[in-house]
PDB file of C-alpha atoms in Angstrom:
ATOM      1  CA  MET A   1      -4.960 180.713-224.258  1.00 72.00           C
ATOM      2  CA  GLN A   2      -2.868 183.834-223.839  1.00 86.00           C
ATOM      3  CA  LEU A   3      -4.217 187.246-224.710  1.00 91.00           C
ATOM      4  CA  LYS A   4      -2.215 189.993-226.363  1.00 94.00           C
ATOM      5  CA  GLN A   5      -1.818 193.110-224.262  1.00 95.00           C
ATOM      6  CA  LEU A   6      -0.518 196.484-225.367  1.00 97.00           C
ATOM      7  CA  SER A   7       1.767 198.488-223.101  1.00 97.00           C
ATOM      8  CA  VAL A   8       1.893 202.127-224.123  1.00 97.00           C
ATOM      9  CA  PHE A   9       4.547 204.379-222.598  1.00 95.00           C
ATOM     10  CA  VAL A  10       3.307 207.929-222.071  1.00 93.00           C
ATOM     11  CA  GLU A  11       4.821 211.084-220.641  1.00 88.00           C
ATOM     12  CA  ASN A  12       3.341 211.957-217.279  1.00 83.00           C
ATOM     13  CA  ARG A  13       1.512 215.053-218.461  1.00 82.00           C
ATOM     14  CA  SER A  14      -2.068 216.092-219.018  1.00 86.00           C
ATOM     15  CA  GLY A  15      -3.826 214.623-222.030  1.00 87.00           C
ATOM     16  CA  ARG A  16      -1.507 211.762-222.962  1.00 89.00           C
ATOM     17  CA  VAL A  17      -3.791 208.933-221.787  1.00 92.00           C
ATOM     18  CA  THR A  18      -6.730 210.791-223.330  1.00 94.00           C
ATOM     19  CA  GLU A  19      -4.888 210.847-226.652  1.00 95.00           C
ATOM     20  CA  VAL A  20      -4.302 207.073-226.542  1.00 96.00           C
ATOM     21  CA  THR A  21      -7.974 206.356-225.856  1.00 96.00           C
ATOM     22  CA  ARG A  22      -9.112 208.959-228.426  1.00 97.00           C
ATOM     23  CA  LEU A  23      -7.007 207.415-231.188  1.00 97.00           C
ATOM     24  CA  LEU A  24      -8.383 203.970-230.462  1.00 97.00           C
ATOM     25  CA  GLY A  25     -11.963 205.232-230.306  1.00 96.00           C
ATOM     26  CA  VAL A  26     -11.706 207.179-233.563  1.00 97.00           C
ATOM     27  CA  HIS A  27     -10.600 203.959-235.260  1.00 97.00           C
ATOM     28  CA  SER A  28     -13.416 201.881-233.683  1.00 95.00           C
ATOM     29  CA  ILE A  29     -11.072 199.826-231.521  1.00 95.00           C
ATOM     30  CA  ASN A  30     -12.800 198.674-228.346  1.00 93.00           C
ATOM     31  CA  ILE A  31     -10.914 198.768-225.053  1.00 92.00           C
ATOM     32  CA  TYR A  32     -11.818 195.690-223.002  1.00 89.00           C
ATOM     33  CA  ALA A  33      -9.451 196.353-220.102  1.00 90.00           C
ATOM     34  CA  ILE A  34      -7.151 199.200-219.119  1.00 92.00           C
ATOM     35  CA  SER A  35      -4.641 199.830-216.365  1.00 93.00           C
ATOM     36  CA  LEU A  36      -2.389 202.804-215.697  1.00 92.00           C
ATOM     37  CA  ALA A  37       0.771 202.764-213.606  1.00 90.00           C
ATOM     38  CA  ASP A  38       2.805 205.911-213.286  1.00 82.00           C
ATOM     39  CA  THR A  39       6.025 207.340-211.971  1.00 81.00           C
ATOM     40  CA  HIS A  40       7.071 210.955-211.720  1.00 81.00           C
ATOM     41  CA  ASP A  41       8.150 211.122-215.375  1.00 84.00           C
ATOM     42  CA  PHE A  42       6.105 208.560-217.315  1.00 89.00           C
ATOM     43  CA  GLY A  43       3.240 206.113-217.206  1.00 91.00           C
ATOM     44  CA  ILE A  44       2.487 202.722-218.660  1.00 94.00           C
ATOM     45  CA  VAL A  45      -1.001 202.247-220.025  1.00 95.00           C
ATOM     46  CA  ARG A  46      -1.814 198.542-220.328  1.00 96.00           C
ATOM     47  CA  LEU A  47      -4.662 197.701-222.675  1.00 95.00           C
ATOM     48  CA  ILE A  48      -6.533 194.722-224.001  1.00 93.00           C
ATOM     49  CA  VAL A  49      -8.253 195.799-227.199  1.00 94.00           C
ATOM     50  CA  SER A  50     -10.399 194.429-230.012  1.00 91.00           C
ATOM     51  CA  ASN A  51      -7.823 194.754-232.815  1.00 93.00           C
ATOM     52  CA  VAL A  52      -4.269 194.490-231.511  1.00 95.00           C
ATOM     53  CA  GLU A  53      -2.433 194.810-234.826  1.00 96.00           C
ATOM     54  CA  GLN A  54      -4.402 197.870-235.941  1.00 97.00           C
ATOM     55  CA  ALA A  55      -3.973 199.477-232.506  1.00 97.00           C
ATOM     56  CA  LEU A  56      -0.204 198.894-232.673  1.00 97.00           C
ATOM     57  CA  ASP A  57      -0.020 200.521-236.101  1.00 97.00           C
ATOM     58  CA  ILE A  58      -2.137 203.517-235.088  1.00 97.00           C
ATOM     59  CA  LEU A  59      -0.294 204.215-231.852  1.00 97.00           C
ATOM     60  CA  ARG A  60       3.139 203.834-233.431  1.00 97.00           C
ATOM     61  CA  ALA A  61       2.124 206.096-236.326  1.00 97.00           C
ATOM     62  CA  ASN A  62       1.272 208.720-233.691  1.00 96.00           C
ATOM     63  CA  GLN A  63       4.711 208.493-232.054  1.00 95.00           C
ATOM     64  CA  PHE A  64       3.731 206.375-229.057  1.00 95.00           C
ATOM     65  CA  THR A  65       6.153 203.743-227.826  1.00 96.00           C
ATOM     66  CA  VAL A  66       4.073 200.586-227.583  1.00 97.00           C
ATOM     67  CA  HIS A  67       4.852 196.921-226.984  1.00 96.00           C
ATOM     68  CA  CYS A  68       2.738 193.811-227.274  1.00 96.00           C
ATOM     69  CA  SER A  69       3.083 191.023-224.719  1.00 94.00           C
ATOM     70  CA  PRO A  70       1.186 187.902-223.697  1.00 94.00           C
ATOM     71  CA  VAL A  71      -1.000 187.897-220.583  1.00 95.00           C
ATOM     72  CA  LEU A  72      -3.438 185.478-218.983  1.00 94.00           C
ATOM     73  CA  ALA A  73      -7.028 186.411-218.195  1.00 93.00           C
ATOM     74  CA  VAL A  74      -8.268 184.184-215.389  1.00 94.00           C
ATOM     75  CA  GLU A  75     -11.801 183.937-214.092  1.00 92.00           C
ATOM     76  CA  ILE A  76     -12.187 183.515-210.336  1.00 92.00           C
ATOM     77  CA  ASP A  77     -15.105 183.511-207.942  1.00 90.00           C
ATOM     78  CA  ASP A  78     -15.938 186.970-206.621  1.00 88.00           C
ATOM     79  CA  GLN A  79     -15.395 185.912-203.006  1.00 88.00           C
ATOM     80  CA  PRO A  80     -13.024 187.087-200.271  1.00 92.00           C
ATOM     81  CA  GLY A  81      -9.742 185.162-200.356  1.00 94.00           C
ATOM     82  CA  GLU A  82     -10.011 183.814-203.915  1.00 92.00           C
ATOM     83  CA  LEU A  83      -7.224 186.004-205.282  1.00 92.00           C
ATOM     84  CA  SER A  84      -4.951 185.029-202.399  1.00 94.00           C
ATOM     85  CA  LYS A  85      -5.702 181.353-203.011  1.00 94.00           C
ATOM     86  CA  LEU A  86      -4.815 181.623-206.704  1.00 93.00           C
ATOM     87  CA  LEU A  87      -1.659 183.626-206.055  1.00 92.00           C
ATOM     88  CA  GLY A  88      -0.635 181.118-203.389  1.00 92.00           C
ATOM     89  CA  LEU A  89      -0.794 178.248-205.881  1.00 90.00           C
ATOM     90  CA  VAL A  90       1.450 180.052-208.319  1.00 88.00           C
ATOM     91  CA  SER A  91       3.893 181.383-205.714  1.00 87.00           C
ATOM     92  CA  GLU A  92       4.310 177.883-204.243  1.00 89.00           C
ATOM     93  CA  GLU A  93       5.832 176.953-207.596  1.00 85.00           C
ATOM     94  CA  GLY A  94       8.266 179.871-207.336  1.00 84.00           C
ATOM     95  CA  PHE A  95       6.761 182.056-210.047  1.00 82.00           C
ATOM     96  CA  ASN A  96       7.326 185.761-210.014  1.00 84.00           C
ATOM     97  CA  LEU A  97       4.219 187.823-210.672  1.00 88.00           C
ATOM     98  CA  GLY A  98       5.041 190.792-212.887  1.00 89.00           C
ATOM     99  CA  TYR A  99       1.709 192.560-212.447  1.00 90.00           C
ATOM    100  CA  LEU A 100      -2.021 192.069-212.372  1.00 92.00           C
ATOM    101  CA  TYR A 101      -5.190 194.058-212.796  1.00 92.00           C
ATOM    102  CA  GLY A 102      -8.800 193.079-212.888  1.00 87.00           C
ATOM    103  CA  PHE A 103     -12.462 193.824-212.623  1.00 79.00           C
ATOM    104  CA  VAL A 104     -15.657 192.259-211.373  1.00 76.00           C
ATOM    105  CA  ASP A 105     -18.350 191.266-213.838  1.00 68.00           C
ATOM    106  CA  ARG A 106     -21.470 192.540-212.111  1.00 62.00           C
ATOM    107  CA  SER A 107     -23.710 190.448-214.360  1.00 66.00           C
ATOM    108  CA  GLY A 108     -22.537 187.368-212.496  1.00 70.00           C
ATOM    109  CA  ASP A 109     -20.491 186.231-209.536  1.00 82.00           C
ATOM    110  CA  LYS A 110     -17.056 186.188-211.153  1.00 86.00           C
ATOM    111  CA  ALA A 111     -14.034 188.447-211.304  1.00 88.00           C
ATOM    112  CA  LEU A 112     -11.672 188.564-214.250  1.00 89.00           C
ATOM    113  CA  LEU A 113      -7.974 189.097-213.534  1.00 91.00           C
ATOM    114  CA  VAL A 114      -5.218 189.789-216.037  1.00 93.00           C
ATOM    115  CA  PHE A 115      -1.788 188.399-215.066  1.00 93.00           C
ATOM    116  CA  ARG A 116       1.748 188.618-216.376  1.00 93.00           C
ATOM    117  CA  PHE A 117       4.087 185.901-215.068  1.00 90.00           C
ATOM    118  CA  GLU A 118       7.738 185.086-215.783  1.00 85.00           C
ATOM    119  CA  ASN A 119       6.811 181.715-217.305  1.00 86.00           C
ATOM    120  CA  MET A 120       3.392 182.161-218.849  1.00 89.00           C
ATOM    121  CA  GLU A 121       2.963 178.621-220.194  1.00 90.00           C
ATOM    122  CA  LEU A 122       3.774 176.873-216.933  1.00 89.00           C
ATOM    123  CA  ALA A 123       1.737 179.361-214.901  1.00 90.00           C
ATOM    124  CA  ALA A 124      -1.242 178.706-217.196  1.00 92.00           C
ATOM    125  CA  GLN A 125      -0.866 174.970-216.692  1.00 92.00           C
ATOM    126  CA  ILE A 126      -0.773 175.298-212.895  1.00 92.00           C
ATOM    127  CA  ILE A 127      -3.778 177.622-212.923  1.00 93.00           C
ATOM    128  CA  GLN A 128      -5.819 175.263-215.099  1.00 94.00           C
ATOM    129  CA  ASP A 129      -4.729 172.153-213.191  1.00 94.00           C
ATOM    130  CA  ASN A 130      -6.200 173.749-210.068  1.00 93.00           C
ATOM    131  CA  GLY A 131      -9.615 174.270-211.602  1.00 94.00           C
ATOM    132  CA  TYR A 132      -9.415 177.896-212.705  1.00 94.00           C
ATOM    133  CA  ARG A 133     -10.630 178.910-216.129  1.00 93.00           C
ATOM    134  CA  ILE A 134      -8.442 180.917-218.471  1.00 93.00           C
ATOM    135  CA  VAL A 135     -10.526 183.177-220.672  1.00 90.00           C
ATOM    136  CA  ASN A 136      -9.674 183.233-224.367  1.00 83.00           C
ATOM    137  CA  GLU A 137      -9.820 186.237-226.691  1.00 79.00           C
ATOM    138  CA  GLU A 138     -13.290 185.433-228.036  1.00 79.00           C
ATOM    139  CA  GLU A 139     -14.751 185.220-224.538  1.00 76.00           C
ATOM    140  CA  PHE A 140     -12.952 188.350-223.407  1.00 66.00           C
ATOM    141  CA  GLU A 141     -14.487 190.254-226.296  1.00 67.00           C
ATOM    142  CA  THR A 142     -17.999 189.478-225.041  1.00 64.00           C
ATOM    143  CA  LYS A 143     -17.347 191.507-221.881  1.00 59.00           C
ATOM    144  CA  PRO A 144     -18.457 195.144-221.887  1.00 56.00           C
ATOM    145  CA  SER A 145     -15.941 197.500-223.467  1.00 56.00           C
ATOM    146  CA  LEU A 146     -14.856 200.949-222.299  1.00 52.00           C
TER     147      LEU A 146
END
């Protein structure tokens, strides 16, 4: 049920994120989700892509520091308060949320959120036990790419 996410560390200077996306595009790797967090000196580009292993090889061959980690993609209703409700369920169990990012699928009434928790397996179980749907890789790939 977990997706593989790439975290690419980039210097905080013009063109570095462009280079990551260019390399993936040139090699026909679709980007399904992307997030950028930055500090004064560097940024972390988080990506869910169509071919994780190939993307890892390409980025590393081009001197990018990149790591692969598991994340959960959870579908929720696109309604006020739904994110808070989901986060409340997980925080009641004492889980620490590492980060999240998401988007709304305008073709329907759902939002898709990508989560990283301390204990991914137990968080997934709690999420599913409370009626939320975890999206697998095949389903994620049917969403529009960037």
